[in-house]
XYZ file of C-alpha atoms in Angstrom:
247
model
C -61.431 61.970 115.384
C -59.752 65.286 116.087
C -57.467 67.195 113.750
C -54.504 65.097 112.608
C -51.167 66.796 113.316
C -49.618 68.070 110.067
C -45.975 69.038 109.464
C -44.835 70.486 106.162
C -41.284 71.234 105.082
C -40.915 74.060 102.552
C -37.504 73.697 100.904
C -37.947 77.010 99.026
C -35.316 77.633 96.313
C -32.791 75.271 97.839
C -31.486 71.915 96.770
C -29.536 69.748 94.368
C -29.795 66.025 93.746
C -26.911 65.533 96.153
C -28.500 67.572 98.971
C -31.896 65.979 98.356
C -30.294 62.546 98.694
C -29.010 63.643 102.103
C -32.479 64.826 103.176
C -34.066 61.632 101.857
C -31.598 59.572 103.895
C -32.591 61.085 107.250
C -36.279 61.301 106.365
C -36.565 57.682 105.239
C -34.546 56.445 108.227
C -36.435 58.585 110.752
C -39.071 57.021 112.957
C -41.825 59.395 111.836
C -44.948 59.444 113.982
C -47.840 57.660 112.281
C -50.084 60.257 113.944
C -48.542 63.067 111.877
C -49.216 63.873 108.211
C -45.818 64.723 106.727
C -45.269 66.670 103.495
C -42.169 68.249 101.943
C -42.072 70.899 99.202
C -39.059 70.706 96.875
C -38.372 73.144 94.033
C -40.425 72.346 90.915
C -37.559 70.785 88.952
C -36.931 68.258 91.754
C -40.530 67.244 92.473
C -40.400 63.934 90.630
C -36.882 63.189 91.857
C -37.880 63.718 95.497
C -41.092 61.695 95.031
C -39.135 58.778 93.565
C -36.720 58.712 96.507
C -38.910 59.389 99.556
C -40.896 56.739 101.399
C -44.588 56.692 100.377
C -45.715 57.836 103.854
C -44.054 61.219 103.133
C -46.124 63.490 100.878
C -44.574 65.818 98.302
C -45.969 69.296 97.570
C -45.352 71.794 94.801
C -44.433 75.233 96.142
C -46.798 77.097 93.824
C -49.146 76.737 90.847
C -51.327 78.925 88.641
C -55.106 79.372 88.497
C -55.540 77.783 85.050
C -55.209 74.209 83.781
C -52.927 75.160 80.875
C -52.068 78.030 78.572
C -49.626 80.829 77.816
C -48.270 81.279 81.337
C -44.520 80.964 80.883
C -42.648 79.652 83.887
C -45.685 78.434 85.810
C -47.263 75.038 86.420
C -50.860 73.895 86.874
C -52.627 71.639 89.383
C -53.227 69.193 86.502
C -49.459 68.917 85.998
C -48.877 68.393 89.718
C -51.429 65.572 89.694
C -49.962 64.129 86.498
C -46.643 63.407 88.233
C -48.406 61.700 91.120
C -48.574 64.481 93.697
C -51.564 65.808 95.640
C -50.317 68.828 97.617
C -49.456 72.449 96.808
C -48.355 75.436 98.927
C -50.122 78.683 97.967
C -50.028 82.245 99.277
C -46.651 81.972 100.979
C -45.412 85.333 102.236
C -42.602 85.268 99.685
C -45.145 84.888 96.883
C -47.080 87.799 98.371
C -44.208 90.110 99.287
C -41.428 89.243 96.811
C -43.541 88.356 93.766
C -46.435 90.721 94.462
C -49.279 88.202 94.469
C -52.535 89.752 95.677
C -55.037 88.218 98.092
C -57.462 87.813 95.190
C -54.975 86.030 92.918
C -54.059 83.687 95.753
C -57.747 83.032 96.395
C -58.301 82.201 92.711
C -55.288 79.875 92.692
C -56.565 78.109 95.817
C -60.022 77.742 94.271
C -58.657 76.165 91.094
C -56.250 73.846 92.934
C -59.014 72.590 95.242
C -61.385 72.108 92.296
C -58.702 69.924 90.705
C -58.513 67.797 93.851
C -55.231 69.031 95.322
C -54.745 69.568 99.029
C -53.734 73.203 99.500
C -51.506 74.540 102.262
C -52.837 78.108 102.254
C -50.477 80.611 103.894
C -51.359 83.825 105.704
C -49.398 86.186 107.947
C -48.495 89.740 108.852
C -45.237 91.695 108.444
C -43.276 93.164 111.368
C -44.603 96.646 110.552
C -48.165 95.364 110.600
C -47.658 93.565 113.906
C -46.052 96.631 115.518
C -48.959 98.754 114.253
C -51.385 96.385 115.996
C -52.780 95.158 112.681
C -52.097 91.405 113.031
C -55.753 90.362 113.179
C -56.831 92.890 110.559
C -54.271 91.528 108.086
C -54.738 87.801 108.684
C -58.526 88.126 108.791
C -58.495 89.977 105.438
C -56.288 87.281 103.890
C -58.449 84.521 105.380
C -61.686 86.151 104.231
C -60.493 86.001 100.621
C -59.619 82.319 101.059
C -63.083 81.627 102.515
C -64.689 83.304 99.489
C -62.890 80.886 97.164
C -63.141 77.581 99.065
C -66.057 75.197 98.814
C -64.359 71.962 99.941
C -62.551 72.626 103.227
C -61.393 69.007 103.507
C -58.779 69.998 100.883
C -57.399 73.030 102.761
C -54.835 73.412 105.532
C -54.172 76.967 106.758
C -50.617 77.970 107.687
C -50.217 81.078 109.838
C -46.726 82.426 109.243
C -45.855 85.789 110.789
C -43.507 87.208 108.163
C -41.235 88.761 110.804
C -40.527 85.275 112.188
C -39.632 83.532 108.911
C -35.930 82.757 108.651
C -35.064 85.397 111.230
C -34.596 83.209 114.282
C -37.408 85.207 115.899
C -40.371 83.073 116.858
C -43.763 84.073 118.102
C -43.999 82.780 121.649
C -46.296 79.769 122.031
C -48.765 82.154 123.677
C -48.575 84.687 120.806
C -49.033 81.961 118.215
C -51.917 80.357 120.109
C -53.655 83.731 120.471
C -53.647 84.285 116.697
C -54.700 80.692 115.982
C -57.566 80.980 118.465
C -58.684 84.274 116.889
C -58.525 82.705 113.440
C -60.693 79.807 114.543
C -63.290 82.224 115.944
C -63.155 84.168 112.670
C -63.824 80.938 110.757
C -66.843 80.200 112.965
C -68.279 83.614 112.124
C -67.340 83.751 108.432
C -67.360 80.115 107.274
C -69.004 77.731 109.763
C -68.419 76.069 113.114
C -67.827 72.795 111.278
C -65.052 74.362 109.197
C -63.535 76.018 112.271
C -63.586 72.765 114.243
C -62.046 70.673 111.490
C -59.612 72.810 109.507
C -56.009 72.457 110.594
C -54.118 75.672 111.344
C -50.333 75.299 111.211
C -47.741 77.660 112.668
C -44.700 78.652 110.640
C -41.803 80.921 111.512
C -38.431 79.751 112.868
C -39.871 76.511 114.261
C -37.021 74.420 115.663
C -36.358 71.189 117.546
C -36.040 73.262 120.726
C -39.377 75.109 120.551
C -41.626 72.684 118.649
C -42.816 70.618 121.618
C -44.118 73.620 123.550
C -45.798 75.058 120.442
C -47.398 71.668 119.784
C -49.098 71.653 123.197
C -51.296 74.616 122.263
C -54.891 73.581 121.504
C -55.286 75.548 118.271
C -51.854 74.763 116.787
C -52.304 71.695 114.586
C -48.789 71.408 113.232
C -46.071 73.393 111.494
C -44.910 74.662 108.129
C -41.135 74.656 108.450
C -38.582 76.391 106.229
C -34.827 76.064 106.708
C -35.104 73.538 109.532
C -36.770 71.067 107.139
C -33.435 70.712 105.316
C -31.718 69.345 108.425
C -31.998 66.096 110.439
C -33.703 67.963 113.314
C -36.785 68.094 111.063
C -37.575 64.568 112.257
C -37.780 65.886 115.845
C -40.190 68.608 114.694
C -42.361 66.009 112.931
C -42.474 64.047 116.184
C -43.239 67.096 118.356
C -46.344 65.428 119.804
C -44.768 61.992 120.284
């Protein structure tokens, strides 16, 4: 079967009903490759609105959720709530959750475990900062983050890994296709050794970090890059070109 190409669009804290209508227009009109799994992640307050407007072949993901089904956790949402409004995807461990909101590897692992146990498909993010890359710690950092994910995942059919070098997110700097492939290949070897060969062969590893219509096709040719998690570019019509990078 092979690993189905997967492209996610993380809208972050951007959007209004008007701007979402504009995104919906180009997404619904776009000739999206049937060979690509497509998911977009609106802000929480627009999840149902986006779901009601987008074609059913486009998945909708929450950008975050907590590790409990309910309770006194002001401002958060649970996997049960995400499912209750008809969605099946969530993004967890994004670098902004780690570096802006201070979420630890262990908390992210616990959130992934709970979301998977509830039946959600998790886009689990990992990645190193510029300082870590320049210190030669890329593998050390992403392996540590991945090891915590492995500890908390039993059903790998519900997990997609997104490697996002923090220094390349929203900066216009992109890891070269060779740099990205090298990390993805190392991650797959790490999964063989720390999870199983079956997991390593089947789990999809996305690249994220200033992916654009101009660089997506070359990135998509790399054997261990199974798609993209796209930020700002997912708000613009060129996102359709990124979705169709392998077409």
